[in-house]
PDB file of C-alpha atoms in Angstrom:
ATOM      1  CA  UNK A  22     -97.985  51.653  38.882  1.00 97.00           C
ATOM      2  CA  UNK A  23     -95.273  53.161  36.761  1.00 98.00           C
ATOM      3  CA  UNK A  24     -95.736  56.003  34.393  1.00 98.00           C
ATOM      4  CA  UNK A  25     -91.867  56.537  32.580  1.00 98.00           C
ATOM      5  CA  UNK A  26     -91.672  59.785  29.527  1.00 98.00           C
ATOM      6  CA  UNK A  27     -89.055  59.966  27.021  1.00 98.00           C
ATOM      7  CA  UNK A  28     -88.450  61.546  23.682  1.00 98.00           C
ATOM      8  CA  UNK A  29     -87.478  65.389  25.364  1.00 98.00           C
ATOM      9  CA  UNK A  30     -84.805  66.655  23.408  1.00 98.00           C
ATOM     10  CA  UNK A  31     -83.373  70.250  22.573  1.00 98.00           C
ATOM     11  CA  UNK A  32     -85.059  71.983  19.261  1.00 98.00           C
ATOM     12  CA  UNK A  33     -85.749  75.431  17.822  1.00 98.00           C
ATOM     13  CA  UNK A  34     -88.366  76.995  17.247  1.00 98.00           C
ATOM     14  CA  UNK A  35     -90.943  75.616  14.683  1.00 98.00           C
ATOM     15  CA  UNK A  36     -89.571  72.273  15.251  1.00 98.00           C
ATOM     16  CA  UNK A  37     -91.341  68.863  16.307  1.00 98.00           C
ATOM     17  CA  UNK A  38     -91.330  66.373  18.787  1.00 98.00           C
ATOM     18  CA  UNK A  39     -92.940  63.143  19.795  1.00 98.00           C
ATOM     19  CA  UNK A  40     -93.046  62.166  23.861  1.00 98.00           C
ATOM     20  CA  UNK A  41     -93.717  58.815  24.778  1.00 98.00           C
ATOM     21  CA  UNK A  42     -95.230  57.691  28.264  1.00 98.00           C
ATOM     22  CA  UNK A  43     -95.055  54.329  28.775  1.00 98.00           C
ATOM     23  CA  UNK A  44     -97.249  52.812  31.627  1.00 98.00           C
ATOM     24  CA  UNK A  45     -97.143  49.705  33.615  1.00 98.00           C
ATOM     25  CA  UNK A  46     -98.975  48.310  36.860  1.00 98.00           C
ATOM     26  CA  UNK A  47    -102.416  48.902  35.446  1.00 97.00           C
ATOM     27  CA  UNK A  48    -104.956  48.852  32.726  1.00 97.00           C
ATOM     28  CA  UNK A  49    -104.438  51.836  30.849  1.00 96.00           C
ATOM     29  CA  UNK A  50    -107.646  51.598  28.789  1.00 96.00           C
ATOM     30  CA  UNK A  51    -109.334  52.145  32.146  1.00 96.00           C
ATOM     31  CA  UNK A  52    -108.317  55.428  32.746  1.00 97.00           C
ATOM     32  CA  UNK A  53    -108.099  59.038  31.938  1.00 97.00           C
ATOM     33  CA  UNK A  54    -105.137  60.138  30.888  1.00 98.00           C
ATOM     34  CA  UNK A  55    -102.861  63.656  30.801  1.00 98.00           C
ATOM     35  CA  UNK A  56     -99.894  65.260  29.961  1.00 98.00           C
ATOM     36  CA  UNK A  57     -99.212  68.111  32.099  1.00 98.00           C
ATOM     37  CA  UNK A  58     -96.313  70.640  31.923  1.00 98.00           C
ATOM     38  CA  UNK A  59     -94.109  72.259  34.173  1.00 98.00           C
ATOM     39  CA  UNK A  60     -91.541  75.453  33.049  1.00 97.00           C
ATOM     40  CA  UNK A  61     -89.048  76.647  35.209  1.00 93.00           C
ATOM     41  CA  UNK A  62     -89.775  78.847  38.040  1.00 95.00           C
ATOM     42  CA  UNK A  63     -93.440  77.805  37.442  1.00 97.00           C
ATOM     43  CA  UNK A  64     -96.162  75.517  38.624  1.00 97.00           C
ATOM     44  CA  UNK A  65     -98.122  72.877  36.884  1.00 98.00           C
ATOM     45  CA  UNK A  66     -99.503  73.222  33.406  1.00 98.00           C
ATOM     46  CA  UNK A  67    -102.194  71.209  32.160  1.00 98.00           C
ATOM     47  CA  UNK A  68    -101.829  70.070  28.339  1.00 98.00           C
ATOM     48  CA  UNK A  69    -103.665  67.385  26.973  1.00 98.00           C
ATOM     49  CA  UNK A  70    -105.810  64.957  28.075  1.00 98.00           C
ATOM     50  CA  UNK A  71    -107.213  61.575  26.369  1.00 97.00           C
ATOM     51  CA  UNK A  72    -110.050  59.637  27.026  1.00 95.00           C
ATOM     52  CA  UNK A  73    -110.079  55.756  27.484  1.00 94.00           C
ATOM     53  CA  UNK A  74    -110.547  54.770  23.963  1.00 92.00           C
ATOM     54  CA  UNK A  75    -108.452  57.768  23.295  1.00 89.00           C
ATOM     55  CA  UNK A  76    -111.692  60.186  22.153  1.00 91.00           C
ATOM     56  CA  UNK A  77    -112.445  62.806  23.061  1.00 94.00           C
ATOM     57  CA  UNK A  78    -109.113  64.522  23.199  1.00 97.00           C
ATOM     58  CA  UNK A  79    -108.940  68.180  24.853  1.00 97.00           C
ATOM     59  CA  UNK A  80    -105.997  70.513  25.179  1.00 98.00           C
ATOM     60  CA  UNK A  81    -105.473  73.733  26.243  1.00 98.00           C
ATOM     61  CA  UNK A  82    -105.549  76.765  24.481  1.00 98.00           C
ATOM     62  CA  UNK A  83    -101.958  77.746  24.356  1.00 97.00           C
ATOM     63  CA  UNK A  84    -101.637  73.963  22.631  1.00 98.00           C
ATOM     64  CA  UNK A  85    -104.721  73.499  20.539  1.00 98.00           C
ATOM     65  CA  UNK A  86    -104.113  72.891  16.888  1.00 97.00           C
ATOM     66  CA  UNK A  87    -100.030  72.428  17.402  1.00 98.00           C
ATOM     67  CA  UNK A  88     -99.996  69.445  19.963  1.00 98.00           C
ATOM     68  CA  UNK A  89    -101.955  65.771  19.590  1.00 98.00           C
ATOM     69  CA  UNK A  90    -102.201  63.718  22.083  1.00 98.00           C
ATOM     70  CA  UNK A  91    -102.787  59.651  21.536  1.00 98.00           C
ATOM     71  CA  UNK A  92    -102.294  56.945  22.717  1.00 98.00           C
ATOM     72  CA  UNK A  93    -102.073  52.467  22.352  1.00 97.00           C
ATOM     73  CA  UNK A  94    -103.861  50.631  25.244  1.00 97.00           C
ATOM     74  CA  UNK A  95    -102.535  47.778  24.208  1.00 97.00           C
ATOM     75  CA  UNK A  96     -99.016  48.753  24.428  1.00 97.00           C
ATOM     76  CA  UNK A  97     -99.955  51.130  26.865  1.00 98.00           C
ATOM     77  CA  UNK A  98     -98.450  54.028  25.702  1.00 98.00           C
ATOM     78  CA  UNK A  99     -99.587  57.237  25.472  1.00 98.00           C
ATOM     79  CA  UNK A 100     -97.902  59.901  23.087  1.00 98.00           C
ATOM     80  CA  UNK A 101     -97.616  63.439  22.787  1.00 98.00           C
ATOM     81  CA  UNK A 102     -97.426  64.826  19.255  1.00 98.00           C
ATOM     82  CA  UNK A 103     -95.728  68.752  19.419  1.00 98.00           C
ATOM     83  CA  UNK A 104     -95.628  70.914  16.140  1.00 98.00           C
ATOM     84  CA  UNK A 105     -94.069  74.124  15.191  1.00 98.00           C
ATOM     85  CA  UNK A 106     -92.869  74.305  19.150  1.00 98.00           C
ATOM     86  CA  UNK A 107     -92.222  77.650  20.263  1.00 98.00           C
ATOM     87  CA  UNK A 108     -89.501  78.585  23.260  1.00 97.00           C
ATOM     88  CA  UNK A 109     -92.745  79.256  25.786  1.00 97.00           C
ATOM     89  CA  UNK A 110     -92.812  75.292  24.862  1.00 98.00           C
ATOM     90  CA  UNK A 111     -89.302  75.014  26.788  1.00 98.00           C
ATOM     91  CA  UNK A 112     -90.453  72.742  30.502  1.00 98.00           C
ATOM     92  CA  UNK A 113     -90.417  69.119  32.135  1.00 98.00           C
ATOM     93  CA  UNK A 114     -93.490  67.231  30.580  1.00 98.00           C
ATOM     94  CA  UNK A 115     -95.135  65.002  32.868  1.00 98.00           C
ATOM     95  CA  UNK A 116     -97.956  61.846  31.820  1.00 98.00           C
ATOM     96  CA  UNK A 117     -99.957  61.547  34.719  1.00 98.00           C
ATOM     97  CA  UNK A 118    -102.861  58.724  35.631  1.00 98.00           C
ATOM     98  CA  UNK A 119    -106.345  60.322  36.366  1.00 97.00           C
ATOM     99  CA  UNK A 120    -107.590  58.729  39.660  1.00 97.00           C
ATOM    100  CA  UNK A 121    -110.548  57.381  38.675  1.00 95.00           C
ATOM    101  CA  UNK A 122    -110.936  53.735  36.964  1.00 94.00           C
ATOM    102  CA  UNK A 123    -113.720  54.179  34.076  1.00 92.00           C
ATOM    103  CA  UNK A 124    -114.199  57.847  34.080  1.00 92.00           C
ATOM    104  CA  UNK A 125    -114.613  59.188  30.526  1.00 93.00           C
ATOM    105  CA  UNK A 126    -114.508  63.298  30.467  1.00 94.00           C
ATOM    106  CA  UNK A 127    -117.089  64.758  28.179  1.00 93.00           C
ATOM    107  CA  UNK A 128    -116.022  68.154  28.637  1.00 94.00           C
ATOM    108  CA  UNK A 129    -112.253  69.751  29.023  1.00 94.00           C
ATOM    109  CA  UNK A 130    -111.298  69.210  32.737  1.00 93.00           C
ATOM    110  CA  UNK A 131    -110.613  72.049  35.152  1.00 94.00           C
ATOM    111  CA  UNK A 132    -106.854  70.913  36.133  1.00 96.00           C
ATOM    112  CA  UNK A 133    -106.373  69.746  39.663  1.00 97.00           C
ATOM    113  CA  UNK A 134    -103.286  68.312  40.572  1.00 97.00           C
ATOM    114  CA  UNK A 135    -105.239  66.077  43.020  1.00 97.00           C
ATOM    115  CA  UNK A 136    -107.457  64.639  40.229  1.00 97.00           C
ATOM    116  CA  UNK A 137    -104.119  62.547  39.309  1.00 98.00           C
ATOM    117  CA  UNK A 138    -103.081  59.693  41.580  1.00 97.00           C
ATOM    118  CA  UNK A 139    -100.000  58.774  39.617  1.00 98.00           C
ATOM    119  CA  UNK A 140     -97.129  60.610  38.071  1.00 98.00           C
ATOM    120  CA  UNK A 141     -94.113  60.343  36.032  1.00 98.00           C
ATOM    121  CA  UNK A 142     -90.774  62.026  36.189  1.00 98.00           C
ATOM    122  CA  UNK A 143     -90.786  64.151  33.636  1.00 98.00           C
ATOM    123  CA  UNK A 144     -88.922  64.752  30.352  1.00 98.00           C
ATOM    124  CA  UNK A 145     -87.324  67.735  29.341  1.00 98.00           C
ATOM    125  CA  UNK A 146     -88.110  69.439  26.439  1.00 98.00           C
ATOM    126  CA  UNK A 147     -86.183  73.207  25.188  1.00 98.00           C
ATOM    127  CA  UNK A 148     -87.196  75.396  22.546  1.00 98.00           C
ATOM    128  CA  UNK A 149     -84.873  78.093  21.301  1.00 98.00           C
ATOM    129  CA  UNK A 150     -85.632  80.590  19.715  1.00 95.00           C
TER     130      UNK A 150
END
């Protein structure tokens, strides 16, 4: 299992970007699946998550209505859509496996970094102001 991000990039404020995780080693239709953040100095950050066929999508609050999260099973990629960033935006974004096969979320998950059996390395992304 390989989960690999790209697209980080430096921007300011009110810009946009578009991350990319692409994912190998399983079927990514089969699983739960996250983007999680991590700023410096602090610990993990839960952002979006997306369902097998994609719906439903949840986020957290700090993200709703800026970020989108979607993704391609069949090129198994999932994507992270960021508008009008804002420098509390600036941290390594992670994609991250769920480790259950088949389990769809019907409500926003509680994050636990232990829910996640597979992670990427990250991809920086830096908002200034």
């Amino acid at each position: 299992v390989q989960l690999v991000e790209s697209g980080g990039d430096s921007v300011q404020a009110g810009g946009s970007l578009r991350l990319s995780c692409a994912a190998s080693g399983f079927v990514m239709s089969n699983y739960f699946m996250s983007w999680v953040r991590q700023a410096p100095g602090k610990g993990l950050e839960w952002v979006a998550g997306s369902n097998l066929q994609n719906e439903p999508t949840y986020y957290a609050d700090s993200v709703d209505g800026r970020f989108t999260i979607s993704r391609d099973n069949r090129a198994k990629i999932v994507y992270l859509d960021m508008k009008k960033l804002k420098p509390e935006d600036t941290a390594v974004y992670l994609c991250a496996r769920y480790k259950w096969s088949g389990a769809t979320l019907t409500t926003r998950p509680v994050f636990r970094e232990s829910d996640y059996a597979y992670w990427g390395k990250g991809t920086q992304v830096t908002v200034s102001a």
